[in-house]
């Protein structure tokens, strides 16, 4: 039989060694210039972590179920440490929210053999060591056990505070220079960030959705439209600007990943910055009226998106998803998810290729009426399983990584698989444009493509995405964007022929961001509202006055 306090200390020390080596390494590097200073600081921070986690354990763990809870605690710690070590992700609340809302198919791609082996080893050792161990309660009566537990917790937290005060100078410097250091403590990072994410989600769910405007109305051009107007917004996933073939003038290292789009009359925007580095942040932000310039996550999640404003104006909205949902952007609006019923030849095992998003595009265009916006949400280049994002005939760059565990592949193989997925996106976008062109005599149309965020492919030892924006590498923030307009789009919005293309081409010479999407959509549809900001509306220099005057007989 082992005392509860010794059990808690033993567990915390074990987790420190099997899941917090990254924290120890970071503390050692931040400890000072002398080796002795670095060693002392690393030891002090290790002791702080042990005292802190032992105190947390004593506070939350019931004696009867402690052994089984400890095995879960260790498993979660090992998985979290593995993801931090192998991909460089920071397990902050934003990242945990993103993980909690990721569907099973995407999550399963992160479960590598190496990760499962580590879990089996460390959890198995713990199970073997504790299978005959009984934990001694802290008291015979529940009241005395509670007071004893609180006493030991107070002592542990007090000792941790004293240790932190003894190394305050290097600790303050470490916290100031590395904003993510506190998220290195495993599994406290998971417990803290997960709790914060769930609490914030509960707050958002409890609040009524805020209507952004009551003054939005259709502009003068709506009354004179003779054909249906369809705008397709394709939201890319994890496509980064540095690998986008159309960006070779800005990124000379980029390969020709967009040969089909290069042959079409599309406008490319080589300098576009994403709102965030993961879908949970970027997707709501890019369709919001706050955007990055006035970013407030809680407000964005409780306010109408631009799609809600367009819908109230009279635009028919449809969101078609091939990923993990619209993150509230299309709440209470028409939405659907692609599946085997829609495109049996493009779906297998619960996963669909992105071509399923446009499998019935001709049919939809034939039946289109009025003014519509169709949002297509791609799986795109979502990692780590880049090889699953394209069919075999698009494996142009070889050899390509064929593993969900990126550390089993070379950097060249990873980049090849990633670029193959971009080639497939190029084909889907080009096919969409070609189908819109074919129906331009009966439907006025436009296409806008922009990725939600970028991706790290091994630069500085980082993979995937999700770094806090303040310290994110540019590869995770710089994204591709294109636009295309049918010949009748200017007339459809009551403007002068060629104006949209001229102004968008001019804007392509500037640095843009996701903030432009919302206001530009209002401009394309000629929706009048005080929320529409001219500075972020790429259509602003294309007035609709001339056609409107003709329509009223003036």
XYZ file of C-alpha atoms in Angstrom:
554
model
C 0.000 0.000 0.000
C 1.288 3.445 -0.939
C 0.312 6.785 0.553
C -1.771 9.023 -1.734
C 0.830 11.805 -1.618
C 3.649 9.496 -2.688
C 1.424 8.128 -5.456
C 0.733 11.646 -6.728
C 4.432 12.592 -6.625
C 5.443 9.358 -8.359
C 2.897 9.881 -11.120
C 3.966 13.513 -11.623
C 7.640 12.556 -11.778
C 6.878 9.783 -14.275
C 4.881 12.141 -16.502
C 7.672 14.703 -16.256
C 10.163 12.183 -17.661
C 7.970 10.647 -20.365
C 6.067 13.711 -21.575
C 7.812 16.926 -20.470
C 11.312 16.643 -21.869
C 10.479 19.477 -24.265
C 9.704 21.722 -21.292
C 12.965 20.737 -19.548
C 14.954 21.389 -22.723
C 13.335 24.801 -23.202
C 13.936 25.723 -19.541
C 17.580 24.644 -19.771
C 18.107 26.899 -22.815
C 16.492 29.846 -21.029
C 18.321 29.428 -17.739
C 21.232 31.753 -18.416
C 24.645 31.881 -20.025
C 26.455 29.559 -17.617
C 25.913 25.807 -17.700
C 25.375 25.681 -13.926
C 22.687 28.371 -14.157
C 20.925 26.487 -16.936
C 21.019 23.245 -14.972
C 19.715 24.842 -11.770
C 16.889 26.588 -13.608
C 15.871 23.408 -15.427
C 15.884 21.468 -12.127
C 13.874 24.198 -10.392
C 11.255 24.264 -13.151
C 11.084 20.466 -13.137
C 10.397 20.560 -9.401
C 7.742 23.250 -9.925
C 5.998 21.091 -12.507
C 6.102 18.010 -10.249
C 4.674 19.944 -7.278
C 2.029 21.612 -9.422
C 0.853 18.443 -11.114
C 0.901 16.429 -7.905
C -1.288 19.104 -6.304
C -3.707 19.054 -9.228
C -3.817 15.265 -9.059
C -4.581 15.240 -5.322
C -7.300 17.796 -5.900
C -9.176 15.980 -8.661
C -8.399 12.284 -8.327
C -10.616 10.042 -6.178
C -8.696 7.289 -4.423
C -10.934 4.465 -5.662
C -10.419 5.217 -9.360
C -6.949 6.759 -9.124
C -5.120 3.904 -10.835
C -7.310 3.883 -13.950
C -7.430 7.648 -14.112
C -3.628 7.686 -13.893
C -3.377 5.476 -16.991
C -5.615 7.905 -18.904
C -3.536 10.808 -17.556
C -0.342 9.195 -18.852
C -1.846 8.338 -22.249
C -3.090 11.887 -22.804
C 0.313 13.226 -21.741
C 2.212 11.009 -24.156
C -0.056 11.902 -27.105
C 0.165 15.628 -26.336
C 3.953 15.487 -25.985
C 4.276 13.529 -29.227
C 2.243 16.084 -31.196
C 4.237 18.970 -29.739
C 7.552 17.285 -30.451
C 6.794 16.025 -33.951
C 4.777 18.922 -35.377
C 5.654 21.912 -33.211
C 1.988 22.668 -32.438
C 1.135 24.702 -29.355
C -1.720 23.227 -27.318
C -3.426 26.510 -26.478
C -7.239 26.934 -26.249
C -7.529 27.752 -29.947
C -5.678 24.582 -30.921
C -7.704 22.436 -28.516
C -10.961 23.851 -29.906
C -9.736 23.045 -33.390
C -8.880 19.497 -32.301
C -12.202 18.956 -30.525
C -14.140 19.970 -33.638
C -12.061 18.016 -36.135
C -13.891 15.004 -37.512
C -12.757 11.453 -36.823
C -11.274 10.853 -40.267
C -8.909 13.803 -39.920
C -8.042 12.907 -36.329
C -7.265 9.302 -37.245
C -4.623 10.489 -39.700
C -2.592 11.797 -36.764
C -2.571 8.406 -35.023
C 0.760 7.117 -36.283
C 2.370 3.801 -35.389
C 5.106 5.694 -33.549
C 2.535 7.519 -31.390
C 0.618 4.338 -30.592
C 3.853 2.528 -29.745
C 4.891 5.259 -27.318
C 1.468 5.160 -25.666
C 1.663 1.375 -25.361
C 5.153 1.468 -23.825
C 4.656 4.262 -21.292
C 1.110 3.323 -20.327
C 2.019 -0.365 -20.241
C 4.948 0.270 -17.894
C 2.700 2.270 -15.599
C 0.037 -0.430 -15.633
C 2.612 -3.121 -14.873
C 4.089 -1.082 -12.008
C 0.716 -0.352 -10.401
C -1.284 -3.525 -11.002
C -0.748 -4.758 -7.413
C -0.503 -1.331 -5.804
C -3.176 -0.109 -3.412
C -3.402 3.572 -2.557
C -3.874 4.503 1.074
C -6.689 7.020 1.619
C -5.797 10.342 3.225
C -8.278 9.805 6.022
C -10.688 7.275 7.464
C -13.621 9.653 7.276
C -14.535 11.741 4.239
C -14.328 14.995 6.192
C -10.815 14.295 7.467
C -9.771 13.092 3.982
C -10.931 16.384 2.430
C -9.030 18.511 4.958
C -5.916 16.372 4.554
C -6.165 16.591 0.777
C -6.542 20.382 0.886
C -3.598 20.614 3.264
C -1.284 18.647 0.995
C -2.464 20.626 -2.034
C -1.702 23.890 -0.223
C 1.752 22.633 0.699
C 2.457 21.559 -2.903
C 1.318 24.841 -4.398
C 3.200 26.792 -1.740
C 6.420 24.906 -2.485
C 5.936 25.496 -6.200
C 5.467 29.234 -5.561
C 8.637 29.379 -3.445
C 10.634 27.636 -6.156
C 9.322 30.063 -8.792
C 10.267 33.046 -6.611
C 13.782 31.649 -6.209
C 14.315 31.715 -9.996
C 12.122 34.704 -10.794
C 14.653 36.547 -12.953
C 15.261 33.779 -15.540
C 11.605 32.711 -15.247
C 10.325 36.210 -16.089
C 12.739 36.428 -19.005
C 11.633 32.994 -20.263
C 7.939 33.867 -20.055
C 8.559 37.203 -21.781
C 10.613 35.770 -24.641
C 8.597 32.592 -25.189
C 4.857 33.284 -25.012
C 4.064 29.601 -25.518
C 6.247 28.265 -22.672
C 3.304 27.743 -20.314
C 1.686 25.452 -22.873
C 4.668 23.088 -22.717
C 3.551 21.647 -19.369
C 1.873 18.339 -20.200
C -0.926 17.360 -19.531
C -1.757 20.639 -17.778
C -1.833 22.247 -21.205
C -4.553 19.845 -22.332
C -6.594 20.249 -19.143
C -6.327 24.041 -19.093
C -6.800 24.690 -22.804
C -9.579 22.110 -23.124
C -11.455 23.575 -20.157
C -11.111 27.125 -21.493
C -12.248 26.056 -24.977
C -15.312 24.224 -23.622
C -16.173 27.098 -21.288
C -15.929 29.659 -24.098
C -18.030 27.467 -26.383
C -20.671 27.181 -23.670
C -20.716 30.963 -23.279
C -21.140 31.436 -27.018
C -23.922 28.833 -27.168
C -25.783 30.580 -24.341
C -25.776 33.955 -26.087
C -28.372 34.835 -28.737
C -26.936 35.437 -32.181
C -26.466 39.145 -32.794
C -28.025 40.555 -35.952
C -25.323 42.745 -37.471
C -27.485 45.153 -39.442
C -31.093 46.012 -40.254
C -30.283 48.465 -43.035
C -28.912 46.008 -45.620
C -30.830 46.202 -48.869
C -30.479 45.217 -52.497
C -28.923 47.889 -54.706
C -30.456 49.428 -57.814
C -28.872 46.831 -60.116
C -31.072 44.027 -58.760
C -34.199 45.327 -60.517
C -32.600 45.276 -63.966
C -30.945 41.825 -63.868
C -31.997 39.683 -66.797
C -30.116 36.489 -65.912
C -29.459 34.529 -62.721
C -26.347 35.647 -60.837
C -24.222 32.983 -59.133
C -21.092 33.671 -57.089
C -19.048 30.635 -56.055
C -16.698 31.049 -53.105
C -14.258 28.167 -52.736
C -12.681 28.060 -49.281
C -9.377 26.252 -49.581
C -7.820 24.260 -46.789
C -4.169 24.482 -45.754
C -2.965 25.794 -49.115
C 0.044 28.042 -48.717
C 1.123 30.848 -51.024
C 4.747 29.716 -51.250
C 3.787 26.562 -53.196
C 1.095 28.131 -55.406
C 2.313 28.006 -59.005
C 0.659 31.295 -60.001
C 2.794 33.006 -57.343
C 6.156 32.217 -58.943
C 6.916 35.911 -59.492
C 6.821 36.437 -55.712
C 7.897 32.929 -54.659
C 10.472 31.787 -57.273
C 10.854 28.426 -55.528
C 7.218 27.519 -56.220
C 6.766 24.749 -58.772
C 4.163 24.731 -61.519
C 1.309 23.506 -59.350
C -1.347 25.515 -61.237
C -0.903 24.685 -64.961
C -4.650 24.593 -65.708
C -5.456 27.899 -64.031
C -2.511 29.480 -65.828
C -4.350 28.912 -69.128
C -7.508 30.643 -67.918
C -8.413 34.270 -67.467
C -8.101 34.296 -63.675
C -6.778 37.093 -61.487
C -4.164 35.928 -59.009
C -3.436 37.646 -55.692
C 0.102 36.687 -54.592
C 0.192 38.581 -51.288
C -2.717 37.564 -49.066
C -2.533 37.092 -45.307
C -4.865 34.753 -43.415
C -6.778 35.758 -40.320
C -5.413 32.822 -38.322
C -3.449 29.604 -38.573
C -6.270 27.110 -38.068
C -9.778 26.637 -39.421
C -11.521 27.365 -36.118
C -10.078 30.886 -36.130
C -9.806 31.706 -39.825
C -13.142 30.488 -41.149
C -15.410 32.552 -38.849
C -13.027 35.499 -39.128
C -12.897 35.659 -42.928
C -16.703 35.834 -43.213
C -17.126 38.269 -40.304
C -17.434 42.051 -40.231
C -14.779 42.381 -37.524
C -12.053 40.500 -39.373
C -8.481 40.535 -38.186
C -8.384 44.343 -37.994
C -10.852 44.309 -35.060
C -10.520 40.667 -34.084
C -12.583 39.513 -31.127
C -13.169 35.764 -31.128
C -16.110 35.817 -28.717
C -17.907 38.534 -30.684
C -17.277 36.887 -34.055
C -18.805 33.631 -32.824
C -21.989 35.359 -31.643
C -22.513 37.709 -34.591
C -24.014 37.200 -38.018
C -21.593 36.408 -40.805
C -21.776 38.145 -44.159
C -23.746 35.122 -45.399
C -26.568 35.902 -42.979
C -26.668 39.520 -44.161
C -26.710 38.432 -47.809
C -29.500 35.949 -47.091
C -31.693 38.618 -45.453
C -31.123 40.836 -48.473
C -32.460 38.198 -50.842
C -29.373 36.228 -51.857
C -29.942 32.465 -51.810
C -27.135 30.923 -49.762
C -25.884 27.344 -49.899
C -22.875 25.935 -48.034
C -21.477 22.634 -49.309
C -18.863 21.050 -47.057
C -16.142 18.462 -47.557
C -14.490 19.049 -44.219
C -15.500 19.581 -40.602
C -18.325 22.085 -40.951
C -18.735 25.830 -41.355
C -17.819 26.714 -37.732
C -20.989 28.783 -37.279
C -20.561 30.810 -40.473
C -23.627 29.176 -42.060
C -25.631 28.529 -38.889
C -29.367 28.210 -39.715
C -28.634 28.607 -43.443
C -28.974 25.890 -46.127
C -25.983 23.560 -45.905
C -24.981 20.076 -46.970
C -22.046 17.707 -46.694
C -20.717 15.769 -49.664
C -20.970 12.001 -49.330
C -21.179 8.775 -51.313
C -24.802 9.468 -52.268
C -23.780 12.620 -54.090
C -20.574 11.292 -55.669
C -20.129 7.526 -55.184
C -17.103 7.337 -57.497
C -15.285 10.091 -55.562
C -15.963 8.883 -52.017
C -14.674 5.873 -50.103
C -14.420 5.009 -46.426
C -16.110 8.209 -45.316
C -13.666 10.419 -47.231
C -14.500 12.282 -50.446
C -12.170 13.926 -52.911
C -12.847 17.620 -53.439
C -14.116 17.050 -56.965
C -17.324 15.849 -55.293
C -18.027 19.504 -54.473
C -18.644 20.277 -58.167
C -19.851 16.908 -59.438
C -23.321 18.327 -60.212
C -22.305 21.888 -61.040
C -23.789 21.898 -64.562
C -27.126 20.710 -63.191
C -27.110 23.381 -60.498
C -26.328 26.098 -63.040
C -29.146 24.927 -65.311
C -31.676 25.270 -62.494
C -30.217 28.467 -60.977
C -32.664 31.301 -60.413
C -32.310 34.752 -58.913
C -29.178 35.780 -57.016
C -27.167 33.073 -55.293
C -23.910 32.400 -53.438
C -22.535 28.884 -53.224
C -19.714 28.286 -50.748
C -17.622 25.168 -51.337
C -15.487 24.170 -48.349
C -12.587 21.948 -49.380
C -10.574 19.301 -47.561
C -7.816 20.678 -49.795
C -4.298 20.093 -48.474
C -5.272 19.113 -44.956
C -2.338 17.254 -43.433
C -0.663 15.112 -42.536
C -2.214 12.747 -45.106
C -1.545 14.875 -48.170
C -1.473 11.733 -50.325
C -5.152 11.105 -49.527
C -6.226 14.463 -50.987
C -5.775 13.625 -54.670
C -6.454 10.680 -57.014
C -3.512 8.643 -58.412
C -3.546 10.430 -61.766
C -2.513 13.674 -60.038
C 0.659 12.234 -58.510
C 2.823 14.385 -60.797
C 5.664 14.977 -58.344
C 7.510 11.837 -57.312
C 8.441 10.208 -55.045
C 5.554 11.380 -52.867
C 5.069 10.640 -49.170
C 2.493 7.864 -48.751
C 2.385 7.848 -44.960
C 0.182 9.667 -42.447
C 3.307 9.911 -40.267
C 5.363 12.639 -41.912
C 8.492 11.621 -40.022
C 8.643 8.449 -42.068
C 9.185 10.558 -45.205
C 11.879 12.921 -46.406
C 11.147 16.631 -46.755
C 11.264 16.229 -50.540
C 8.655 13.458 -50.418
C 6.419 15.555 -48.154
C 6.635 18.532 -50.508
C 5.886 16.296 -53.491
C 2.697 14.962 -51.887
C 1.688 18.471 -50.814
C 2.228 19.872 -54.311
C 0.294 16.993 -55.864
C -2.682 18.000 -53.710
C -2.304 21.573 -54.965
C -2.299 20.262 -58.549
C -5.648 18.638 -57.800
C -7.033 21.892 -56.368
C -5.817 23.626 -59.530
C -7.791 21.123 -61.604
C -10.967 21.543 -59.537
C -10.847 25.334 -59.713
C -10.084 25.306 -63.432
C -12.926 22.860 -64.057
C -15.261 25.120 -62.081
C -14.267 28.121 -64.186
C -14.711 26.147 -67.417
C -18.213 25.076 -66.380
C -19.139 28.644 -65.484
C -17.780 29.852 -68.819
C -19.882 27.264 -70.654
C -23.052 28.681 -69.066
C -22.122 32.363 -69.288
C -24.814 32.985 -71.911
C -27.515 32.042 -69.395
C -25.909 32.736 -65.984
C -23.770 35.677 -64.872
C -21.158 34.301 -62.502
C -17.992 34.851 -60.499
C -15.562 32.652 -58.599
C -13.389 33.564 -55.638
C -10.945 31.085 -54.152
C -8.966 31.723 -50.978
C -7.393 29.328 -48.500
C -8.204 29.528 -44.799
C -4.565 29.273 -43.661
C -1.205 27.946 -44.747
C 1.041 25.089 -43.651
C 4.531 24.367 -42.356
C 6.383 21.655 -44.261
C 9.445 21.245 -42.077
C 10.727 24.824 -41.975
C 12.356 25.441 -38.586
C 11.337 21.911 -37.623
C 7.623 22.754 -37.792
C 4.921 20.758 -39.547
C 1.195 21.229 -40.121
C -0.379 24.434 -38.740
C -2.015 25.975 -35.690
C 0.811 28.040 -34.189
C -0.368 31.085 -32.210
C -0.610 33.935 -34.681
C 1.806 36.178 -32.789
C 4.670 33.720 -33.315
C 3.423 31.918 -36.406
C 5.826 31.437 -39.322
C 4.787 33.133 -42.533
C 4.211 29.755 -44.216
C 1.145 29.285 -42.012
C -0.260 32.768 -42.701
C 0.389 33.474 -46.393
C -2.311 31.940 -48.595
C -3.270 31.814 -52.288
C -6.268 33.663 -53.676
C -7.763 34.014 -57.174
C -10.836 35.607 -58.748
C -12.666 35.121 -62.046
C -15.650 36.946 -63.565
C -17.910 36.078 -66.454
C -18.320 38.658 -69.222
C -21.705 39.726 -67.907
C -20.783 40.286 -64.268
C -20.211 44.035 -64.573
C -23.591 44.537 -66.223
C -25.243 42.245 -63.651
C -24.181 44.581 -60.846
C -24.940 47.705 -62.864
C -21.342 48.684 -63.616
C -19.191 49.493 -66.612
C -17.809 46.603 -68.707
C -14.326 45.527 -67.661
C -14.301 47.495 -64.408
C -14.246 44.526 -62.030
C -11.371 42.877 -63.811
C -9.427 46.134 -63.998
C -9.839 46.941 -60.308
C -9.159 43.388 -59.118
C -6.018 43.263 -61.272
C -4.901 46.528 -59.723
C -5.614 45.206 -56.216
C -3.534 42.111 -56.980
C -0.447 44.340 -56.875
C -1.108 45.149 -53.216
C -0.930 43.209 -49.977
C -4.376 41.975 -48.985
C -5.899 39.897 -46.197
C -8.977 37.863 -45.364
C -10.588 41.118 -44.226
C -11.343 41.979 -47.853
C -13.609 38.985 -48.477
C -16.715 40.106 -46.566
C -16.865 43.642 -47.929
C -15.973 42.576 -51.459
C -18.839 40.078 -51.451
C -21.238 42.862 -50.485
C -19.848 44.880 -53.375
C -20.127 42.074 -55.912
C -23.781 41.540 -55.011
C -24.468 45.297 -54.847
C -25.776 45.115 -51.287
C -26.024 48.502 -49.591
C -25.332 48.654 -45.856
C -23.437 50.863 -43.444
C -21.313 47.827 -42.552
C -19.723 47.811 -46.003
C -16.296 49.434 -45.757
C -14.964 50.949 -48.963
C -11.348 50.440 -47.876
C -11.885 46.659 -47.880
C -14.210 46.430 -50.877
C -12.326 45.591 -54.085
C -15.397 46.631 -56.112
C -15.520 50.115 -54.597
C -14.013 51.826 -57.661
C -16.676 50.225 -59.896
C -19.815 52.329 -59.221
C -23.253 51.106 -60.227
C -24.730 54.546 -60.897
C -25.037 54.473 -64.707
C -27.189 51.323 -65.063
C -29.249 52.309 -62.041
C -30.063 55.670 -63.615
C -31.164 53.985 -66.837
C -33.406 51.575 -64.943
C -35.285 54.465 -63.316
C -35.721 56.281 -66.605
C -33.563 59.274 -65.667
